[in-house]
XYZ file of C-alpha atoms in Angstrom:
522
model
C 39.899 72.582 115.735
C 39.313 76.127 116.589
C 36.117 77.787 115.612
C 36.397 81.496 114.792
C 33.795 83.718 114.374
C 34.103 87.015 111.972
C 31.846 89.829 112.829
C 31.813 92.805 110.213
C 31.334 95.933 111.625
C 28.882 98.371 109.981
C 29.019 101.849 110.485
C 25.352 103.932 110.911
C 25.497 105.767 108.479
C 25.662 103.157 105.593
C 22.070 102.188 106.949
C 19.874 103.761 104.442
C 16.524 105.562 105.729
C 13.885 104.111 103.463
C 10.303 106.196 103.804
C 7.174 105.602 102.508
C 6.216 108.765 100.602
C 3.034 108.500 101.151
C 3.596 109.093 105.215
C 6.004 110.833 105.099
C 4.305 114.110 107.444
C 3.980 111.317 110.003
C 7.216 110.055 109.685
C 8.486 113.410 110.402
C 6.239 114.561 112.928
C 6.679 111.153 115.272
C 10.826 112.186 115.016
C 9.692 115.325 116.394
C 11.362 116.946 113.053
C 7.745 119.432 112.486
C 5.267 119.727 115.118
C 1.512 118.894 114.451
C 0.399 122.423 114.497
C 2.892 123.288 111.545
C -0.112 124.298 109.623
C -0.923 127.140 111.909
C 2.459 128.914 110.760
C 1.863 128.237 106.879
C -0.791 131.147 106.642
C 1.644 133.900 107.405
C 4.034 132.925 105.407
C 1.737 132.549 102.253
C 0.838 135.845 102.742
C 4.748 137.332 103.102
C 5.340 134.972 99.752
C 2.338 136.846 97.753
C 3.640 140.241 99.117
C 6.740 139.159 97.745
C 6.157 138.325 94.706
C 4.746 141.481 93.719
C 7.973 143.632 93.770
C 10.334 141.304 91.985
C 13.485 142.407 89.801
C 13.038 141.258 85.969
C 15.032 138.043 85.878
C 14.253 135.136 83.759
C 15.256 132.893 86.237
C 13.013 133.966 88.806
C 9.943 134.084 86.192
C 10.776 130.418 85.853
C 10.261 129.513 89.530
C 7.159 131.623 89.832
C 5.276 130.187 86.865
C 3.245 127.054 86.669
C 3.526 125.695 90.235
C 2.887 126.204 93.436
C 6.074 128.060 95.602
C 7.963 126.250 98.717
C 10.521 126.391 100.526
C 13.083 125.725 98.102
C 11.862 127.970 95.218
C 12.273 130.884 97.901
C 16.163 129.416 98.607
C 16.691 129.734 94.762
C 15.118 133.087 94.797
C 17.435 134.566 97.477
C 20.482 133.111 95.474
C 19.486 134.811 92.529
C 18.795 138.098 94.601
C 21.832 138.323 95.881
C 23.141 138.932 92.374
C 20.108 141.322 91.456
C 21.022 143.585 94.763
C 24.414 143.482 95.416
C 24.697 147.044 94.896
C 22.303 147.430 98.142
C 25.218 145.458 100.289
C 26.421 148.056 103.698
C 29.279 147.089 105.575
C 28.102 145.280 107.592
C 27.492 142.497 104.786
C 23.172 142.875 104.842
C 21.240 143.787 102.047
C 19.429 147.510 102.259
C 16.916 145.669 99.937
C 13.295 145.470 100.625
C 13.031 143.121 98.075
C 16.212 140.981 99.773
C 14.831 141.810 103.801
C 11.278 140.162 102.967
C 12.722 137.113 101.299
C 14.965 136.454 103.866
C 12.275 136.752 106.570
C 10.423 134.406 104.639
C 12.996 131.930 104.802
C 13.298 132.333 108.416
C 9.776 132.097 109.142
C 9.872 128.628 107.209
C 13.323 127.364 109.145
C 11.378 128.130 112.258
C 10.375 124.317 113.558
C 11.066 123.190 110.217
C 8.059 124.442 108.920
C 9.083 124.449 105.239
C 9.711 120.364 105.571
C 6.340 119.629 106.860
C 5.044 121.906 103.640
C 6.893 120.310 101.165
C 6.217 116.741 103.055
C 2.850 117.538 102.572
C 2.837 118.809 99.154
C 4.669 116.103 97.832
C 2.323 113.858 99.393
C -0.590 115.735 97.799
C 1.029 115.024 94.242
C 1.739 111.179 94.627
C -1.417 110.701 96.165
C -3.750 113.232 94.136
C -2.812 115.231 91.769
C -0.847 113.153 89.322
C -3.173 110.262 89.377
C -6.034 112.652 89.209
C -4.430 114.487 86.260
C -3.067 111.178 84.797
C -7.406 109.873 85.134
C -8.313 113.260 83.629
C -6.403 112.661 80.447
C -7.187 108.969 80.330
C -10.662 109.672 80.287
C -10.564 112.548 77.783
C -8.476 110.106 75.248
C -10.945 107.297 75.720
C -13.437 110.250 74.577
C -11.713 111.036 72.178
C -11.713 107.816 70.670
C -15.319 107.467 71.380
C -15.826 110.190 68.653
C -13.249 109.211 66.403
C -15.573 105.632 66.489
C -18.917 108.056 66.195
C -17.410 110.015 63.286
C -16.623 106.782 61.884
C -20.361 105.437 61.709
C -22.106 108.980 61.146
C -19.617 108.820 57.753
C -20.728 105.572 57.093
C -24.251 106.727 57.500
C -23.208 109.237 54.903
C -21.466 107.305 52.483
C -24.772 104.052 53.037
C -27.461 107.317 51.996
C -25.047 108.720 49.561
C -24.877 105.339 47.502
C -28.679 104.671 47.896
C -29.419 108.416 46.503
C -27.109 107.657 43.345
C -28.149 104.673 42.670
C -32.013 105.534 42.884
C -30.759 108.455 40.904
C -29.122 106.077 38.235
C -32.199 103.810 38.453
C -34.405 106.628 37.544
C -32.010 108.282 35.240
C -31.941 112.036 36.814
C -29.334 113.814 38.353
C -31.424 113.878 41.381
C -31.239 117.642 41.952
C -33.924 120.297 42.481
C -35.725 119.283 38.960
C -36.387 115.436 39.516
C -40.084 115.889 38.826
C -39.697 117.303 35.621
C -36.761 114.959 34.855
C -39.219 111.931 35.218
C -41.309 113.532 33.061
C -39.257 113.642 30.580
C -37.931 110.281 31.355
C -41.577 108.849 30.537
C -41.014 109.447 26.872
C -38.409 106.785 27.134
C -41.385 104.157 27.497
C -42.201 103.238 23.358
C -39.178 102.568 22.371
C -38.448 100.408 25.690
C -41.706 98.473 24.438
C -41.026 98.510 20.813
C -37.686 97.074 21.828
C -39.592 94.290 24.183
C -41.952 93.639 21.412
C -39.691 92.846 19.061
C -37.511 90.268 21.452
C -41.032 88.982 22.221
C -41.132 87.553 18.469
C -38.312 85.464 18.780
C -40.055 83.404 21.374
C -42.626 82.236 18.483
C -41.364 78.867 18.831
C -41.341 78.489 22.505
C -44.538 79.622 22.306
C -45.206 76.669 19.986
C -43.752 74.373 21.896
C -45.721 75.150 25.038
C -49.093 75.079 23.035
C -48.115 71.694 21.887
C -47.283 70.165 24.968
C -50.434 71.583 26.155
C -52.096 69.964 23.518
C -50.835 66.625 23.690
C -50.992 66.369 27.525
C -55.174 67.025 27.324
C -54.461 64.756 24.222
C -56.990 67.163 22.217
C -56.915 70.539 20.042
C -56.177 72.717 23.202
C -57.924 75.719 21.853
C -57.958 78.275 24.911
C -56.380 81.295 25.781
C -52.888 79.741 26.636
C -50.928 82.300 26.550
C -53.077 84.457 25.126
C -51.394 87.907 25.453
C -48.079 86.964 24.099
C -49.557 85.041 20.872
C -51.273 88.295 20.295
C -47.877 90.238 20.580
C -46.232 88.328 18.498
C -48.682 88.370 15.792
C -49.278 92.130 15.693
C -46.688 93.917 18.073
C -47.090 96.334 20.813
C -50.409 97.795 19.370
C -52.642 100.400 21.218
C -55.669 99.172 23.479
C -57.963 100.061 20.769
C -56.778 97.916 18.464
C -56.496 95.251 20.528
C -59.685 96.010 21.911
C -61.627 96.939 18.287
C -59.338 95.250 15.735
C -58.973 98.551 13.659
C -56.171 100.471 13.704
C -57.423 103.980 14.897
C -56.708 107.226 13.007
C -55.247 109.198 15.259
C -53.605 108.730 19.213
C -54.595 110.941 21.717
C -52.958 110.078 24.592
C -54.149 111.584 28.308
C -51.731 114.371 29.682
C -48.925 113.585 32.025
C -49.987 116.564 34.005
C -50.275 115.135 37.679
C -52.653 117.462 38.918
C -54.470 117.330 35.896
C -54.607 113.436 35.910
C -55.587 113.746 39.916
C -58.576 116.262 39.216
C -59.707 114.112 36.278
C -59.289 111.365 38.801
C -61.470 112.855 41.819
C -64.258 113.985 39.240
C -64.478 110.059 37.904
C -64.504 108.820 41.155
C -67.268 111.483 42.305
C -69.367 110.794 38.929
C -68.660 107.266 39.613
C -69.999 107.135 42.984
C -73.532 108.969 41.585
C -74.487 107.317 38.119
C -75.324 104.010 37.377
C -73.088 102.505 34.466
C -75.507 101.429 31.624
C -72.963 100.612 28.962
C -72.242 102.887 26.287
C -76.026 104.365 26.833
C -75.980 108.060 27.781
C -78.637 108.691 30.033
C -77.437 111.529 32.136
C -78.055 110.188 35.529
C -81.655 109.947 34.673
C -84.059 107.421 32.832
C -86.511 109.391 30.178
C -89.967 108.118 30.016
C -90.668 110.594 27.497
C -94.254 112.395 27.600
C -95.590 112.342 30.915
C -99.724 111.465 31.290
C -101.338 114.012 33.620
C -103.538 111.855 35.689
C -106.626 113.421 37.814
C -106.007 112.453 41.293
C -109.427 113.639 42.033
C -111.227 112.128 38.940
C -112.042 109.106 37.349
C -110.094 107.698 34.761
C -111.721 107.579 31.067
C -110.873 104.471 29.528
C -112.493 105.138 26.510
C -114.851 102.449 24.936
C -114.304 98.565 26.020
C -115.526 97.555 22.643
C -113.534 99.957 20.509
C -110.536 98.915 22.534
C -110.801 95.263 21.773
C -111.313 95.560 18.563
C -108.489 98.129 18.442
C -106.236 95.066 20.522
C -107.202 92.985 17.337
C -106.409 94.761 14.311
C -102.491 95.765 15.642
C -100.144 95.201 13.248
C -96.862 93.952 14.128
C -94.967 94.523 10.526
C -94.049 98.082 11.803
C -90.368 99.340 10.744
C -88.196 100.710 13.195
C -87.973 104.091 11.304
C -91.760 103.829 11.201
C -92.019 103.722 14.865
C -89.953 106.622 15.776
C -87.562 105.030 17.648
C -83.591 105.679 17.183
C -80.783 103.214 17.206
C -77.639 104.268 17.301
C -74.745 102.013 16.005
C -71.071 102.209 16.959
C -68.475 102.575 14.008
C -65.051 102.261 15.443
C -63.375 102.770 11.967
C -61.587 105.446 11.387
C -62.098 106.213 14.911
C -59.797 108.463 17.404
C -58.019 105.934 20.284
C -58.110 108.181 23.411
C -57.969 107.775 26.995
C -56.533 104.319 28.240
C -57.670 102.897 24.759
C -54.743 104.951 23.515
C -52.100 103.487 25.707
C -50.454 100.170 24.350
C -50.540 96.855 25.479
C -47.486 96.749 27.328
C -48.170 100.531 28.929
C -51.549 99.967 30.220
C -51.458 98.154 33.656
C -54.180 95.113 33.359
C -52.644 93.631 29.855
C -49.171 94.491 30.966
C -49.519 92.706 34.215
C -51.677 89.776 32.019
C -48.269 89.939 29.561
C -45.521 90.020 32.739
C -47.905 86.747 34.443
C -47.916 84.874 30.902
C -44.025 85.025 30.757
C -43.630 83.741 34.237
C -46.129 80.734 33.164
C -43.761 80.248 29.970
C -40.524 80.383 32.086
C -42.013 77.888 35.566
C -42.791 75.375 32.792
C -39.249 75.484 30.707
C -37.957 75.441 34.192
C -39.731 72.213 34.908
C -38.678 70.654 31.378
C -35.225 71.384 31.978
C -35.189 69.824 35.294
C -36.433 66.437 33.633
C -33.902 66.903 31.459
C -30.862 66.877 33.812
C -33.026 64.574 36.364
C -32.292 61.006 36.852
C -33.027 59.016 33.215
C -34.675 56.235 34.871
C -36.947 58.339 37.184
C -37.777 60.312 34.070
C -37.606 57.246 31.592
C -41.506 56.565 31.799
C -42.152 60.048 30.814
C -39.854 59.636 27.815
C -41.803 56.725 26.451
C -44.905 58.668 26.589
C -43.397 61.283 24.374
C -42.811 59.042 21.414
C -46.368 59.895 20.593
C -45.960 63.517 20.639
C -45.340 65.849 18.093
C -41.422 66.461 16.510
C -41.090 69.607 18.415
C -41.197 68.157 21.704
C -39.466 65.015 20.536
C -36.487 66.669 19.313
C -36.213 69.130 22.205
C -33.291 68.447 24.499
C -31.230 69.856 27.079
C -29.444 72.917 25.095
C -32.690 73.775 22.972
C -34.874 73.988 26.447
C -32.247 75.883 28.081
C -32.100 78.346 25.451
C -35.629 78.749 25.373
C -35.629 79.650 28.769
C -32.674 82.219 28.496
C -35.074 83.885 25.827
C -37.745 84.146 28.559
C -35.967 85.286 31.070
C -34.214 88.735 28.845
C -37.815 89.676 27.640
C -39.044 88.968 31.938
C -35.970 91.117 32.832
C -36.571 93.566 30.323
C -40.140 94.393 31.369
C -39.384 94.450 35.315
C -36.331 96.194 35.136
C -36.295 98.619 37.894
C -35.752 101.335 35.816
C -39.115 100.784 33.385
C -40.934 100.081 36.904
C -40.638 103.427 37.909
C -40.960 104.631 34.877
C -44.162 102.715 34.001
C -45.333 104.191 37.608
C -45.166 107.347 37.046
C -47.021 107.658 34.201
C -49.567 105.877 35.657
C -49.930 107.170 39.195
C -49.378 110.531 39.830
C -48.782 110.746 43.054
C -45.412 108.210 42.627
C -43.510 111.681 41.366
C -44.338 113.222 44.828
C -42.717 109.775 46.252
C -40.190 109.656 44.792
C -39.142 113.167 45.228
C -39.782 112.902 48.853
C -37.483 109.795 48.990
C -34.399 111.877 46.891
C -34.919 114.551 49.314
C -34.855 112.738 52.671
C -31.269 110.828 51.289
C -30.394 114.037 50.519
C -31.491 115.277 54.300
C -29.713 112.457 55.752
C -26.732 113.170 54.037
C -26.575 116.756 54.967
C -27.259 115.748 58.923
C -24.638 113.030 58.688
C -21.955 115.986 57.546
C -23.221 117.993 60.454
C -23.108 115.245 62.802
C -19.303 114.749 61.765
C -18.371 118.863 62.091
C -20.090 118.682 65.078
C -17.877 115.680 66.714
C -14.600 117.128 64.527
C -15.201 120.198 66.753
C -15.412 118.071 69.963
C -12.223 115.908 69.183
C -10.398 119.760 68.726
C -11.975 120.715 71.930
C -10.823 117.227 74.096
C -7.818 117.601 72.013
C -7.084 120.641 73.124
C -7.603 119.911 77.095
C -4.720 117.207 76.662
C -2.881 118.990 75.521
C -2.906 121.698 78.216
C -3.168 119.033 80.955
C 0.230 116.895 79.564
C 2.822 120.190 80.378
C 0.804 120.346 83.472
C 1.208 116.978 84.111
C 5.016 116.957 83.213
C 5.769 120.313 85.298
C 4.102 118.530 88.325
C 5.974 115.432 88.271
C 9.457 117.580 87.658
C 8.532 119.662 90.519
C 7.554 116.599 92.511
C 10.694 114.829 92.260
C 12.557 117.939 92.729
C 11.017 118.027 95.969
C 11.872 114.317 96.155
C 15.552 114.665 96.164
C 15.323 118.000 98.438
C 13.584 116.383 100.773
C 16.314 113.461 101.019
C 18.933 115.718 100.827
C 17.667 117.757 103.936
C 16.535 114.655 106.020
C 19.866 113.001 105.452
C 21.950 115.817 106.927
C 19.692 115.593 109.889
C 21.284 112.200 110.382
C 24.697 112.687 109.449
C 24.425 112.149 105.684
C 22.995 108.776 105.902
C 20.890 107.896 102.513
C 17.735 108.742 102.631
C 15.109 106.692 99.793
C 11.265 107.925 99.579
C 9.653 104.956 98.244
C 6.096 104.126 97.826
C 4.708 105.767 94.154
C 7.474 108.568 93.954
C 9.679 106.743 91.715
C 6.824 105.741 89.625
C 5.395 109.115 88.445
């Protein structure tokens, strides 16, 4: 058996020349291609290019390779090609160009073939790009997006600010019934007049809970197993009995004449306010007694400091002591009592608010309610609680009276649905604010300030969001200057790329030449 052996023969130049881009001045100064002081040469040349480029024919192709990046080697090859069809006319004999413009290009071009300058230039550049410039453009514009979505995320919440301050100013606005512009404080003046018939209107759903009312007063009753005769729910009896009926009535029992009520005026009611509270602060409250801050003795006795007293005769004076007679009339004696007659009388001040307006009796009202609704609460959860738990308590009220023997489940529960629209109809938010700005003053200023602020906040939010709008142009506006620039740069720097090759590989007859290392993935 004969073993053969097959060798394939491969020629040199089907070895490709792989180079790392990213050394390639090394690799070409260790082949001896550029020499290490290449850079020393560069300066001149600059200065020929800049020279240059100041007496150039109009030619859009040449405008081209002078815009946007910076000139080598190449770009001054392409130049002389297109100058040769620019100054043909300038041809002698001899085949050279009488040109200026055509003599300093060409020098140019030999200046950079000297040593192979131009290579180590564009070796360098294109180093400078894969390394540098593209990633540090390519950073630039990642960080300037990442910005921009930064504000796009900042816009977001400042609009959500807006549209969270927007909603709370219309719906304080709705609350209080105004448009909320520059008149609120007169608005919730006028607003204020709304208040009787909001009370007449609670007064009259008041009535229907007569029987509840009942019912509570004879549980009551039959758990003290006596004639519960208190004030159980005092304020509500009374409303249903007579209706929402001024203080004065309710404090006199006579209807007055006439209804003065105080102004709305806030500066009026806050003078009247600091006078009270000064007088306040200096009398002494003797009841309905007016005494002007000062007790009368009436006639005052002159008495001699220096002199003796004259008491008169002892004797006469005992007998006088004996002989008084107590019979004497009040007219008689001079002195004047003065009796109250609140009939026919004129209800003013806070005896001309009504019950439900003025704030002790309507707080005593909202308090009784809550009493009437904690204990239909509790009767309806016997109801639904376990019989057996609950069957003791049953038993105990076979004694009671028929109304609380014939409640059950859907009586109780509809009861307490009665309580609850006449407890929702006195705090509703709206007759809250209502009921305090009649009655505090200063709650206009309060609420004013609040409307404006919402209205401030609104207004800063919308600035805020021009403000970042104009930023997001601005960033917006950088990318999209630094993308061409970006683009042109890689174009340029592959350009370079396949120049390069193409020069190295005729160096070594033609062999392929690959720059690898981050060119190929600009």
């Amino acid at each position: 058996m004969i073993l053969t052996t097959q060798y394939i023969k491969v020629e040199e130049q089907d070895i490709p020349i792989d180079i790392n881009a990213r050394k390639l001045l090394d690799w070409l100064i260790n082949r001896r291609h550029c020499k290490k002081d290449w850079h020393v040469n560069i300066l001149p040349i600059r200065q020929k290019i800049n020279n240059a480029i100041q007496n150039m024919p109009a030619h859009d192709g040449i405008a081209l390779l002078l815009s946007g990046a910076y000139i080598n080697y190449f770009n001054c090859v392409k130049i002389v090609k297109i100058l040769k069809e620019t100054e043909v006319n300038t041809k002698n004999l001899f085949g050279r160009y009488g040109s200026q413009r055509m003599k300093d290009w060409q020098e140019i071009l030999r200046l950079y073939e000297k040593d192979n300058v131009y290579l180590a230039e564009v070796a360098q550049m294109l180093m400078r790009n894969v390394n540098y410039e593209v990633p540090s453009i390519k950073k630039q514009i990642q960080k300037l997006e990442q910005s921009l979505a930064e504000l796009g995320k900042k816009e977001a919440e400042y609009k959500k600010s807006e549209n969270i301050a927007h909603t709370e100013y219309n719906i304080l606005c709705k609350q209080l019934g105004v448009t909320g512009y520059n008149t609120v404080g007169r608005e919730l003046m006028d607003k204020v007049k709304e208040l009787p018939e909001i009370y007449q209107e609670v007064a009259e759903k008041t009535k229907r809970l007569d029987k509840i009312v009942e019912f509570y007063s004879a549980f009551v009753e039959f758990t003290f197993d006596q004639q519960y005769d208190s004030d159980c729910v005092s304020m509500i009896k009374y409303i249903i009995e007579k209706g929402n009926t001024t203080m004065f009535e309710y404090t006199y029992g006579e209807v007055p004449a006439s209804i003065i009520e105080p102004s709305l005026n806030i500066k009026a009611d806050e003078d009247e306010s600091n006078k009270q509270s000064s007088v306040d602060a200096n009398t002494i409250d003797f009841g309905n007694l007016d005494l002007d801050g000062e007790i009368d003795f009436g006639e005052k006795v002159g008495l001699d400091a220096g002199g003796d007293i004259d008491w008169g005769d002892e004797n006469a004076e005992q007998s006088t002591m004996g002989e008084i007679d107590c019979n004497v009339s009040l007219e008689e004696s001079g002195i004047v009592v003065e009796t109250v007659d609140h009939e026919g009388g004129v209800a003013t001040g806070s005896e001309a608010y009504t019950i439900l307006d003025y704030p002790t009796t309507r707080s005593e009202f909202i308090n009784q309610l809550f009493e009437l609704e904690a204990f239909m609460k509790l009767r309806l959860y016997e109801f639904k609680g376990d019989d057996r738990n609950n069957l003791l308590s049953f038993n105990q009220m076979q004694n009671a009276s028929s109304i609380l023997q014939l409640s059950t489940t859907e009586t109780t529960q509809n009861m307490l649905d009665n309580i609850q629209v006449v407890l929702s109809e006195m705090l509703h938010e709206n007759v809250q604010h209502l009921h305090n700005i009649k009655h505090y003053p200063k709650y206009v200023d309060i609420v004013a300030v609040t409307l404006k602020q919402k209205l401030n906040l609104i207004d800063r939010m919308v600035i805020q969001q021009e403000s970042v709008r104009q930023k997001q142009d601005d960033i917006q506006n950088q990318i999209d200057k630094l993308r061409p620039l970006l683009k042109l740069i890689i174009q340029r720097t592959k350009e370079s790329q396949t120049e390069i090759e193409r020069d190295i590989s005729k160096k070594y007859k033609n062999r392929t030449v690959h720059l690898t290392g981050g060119v190929n993935t600009l």
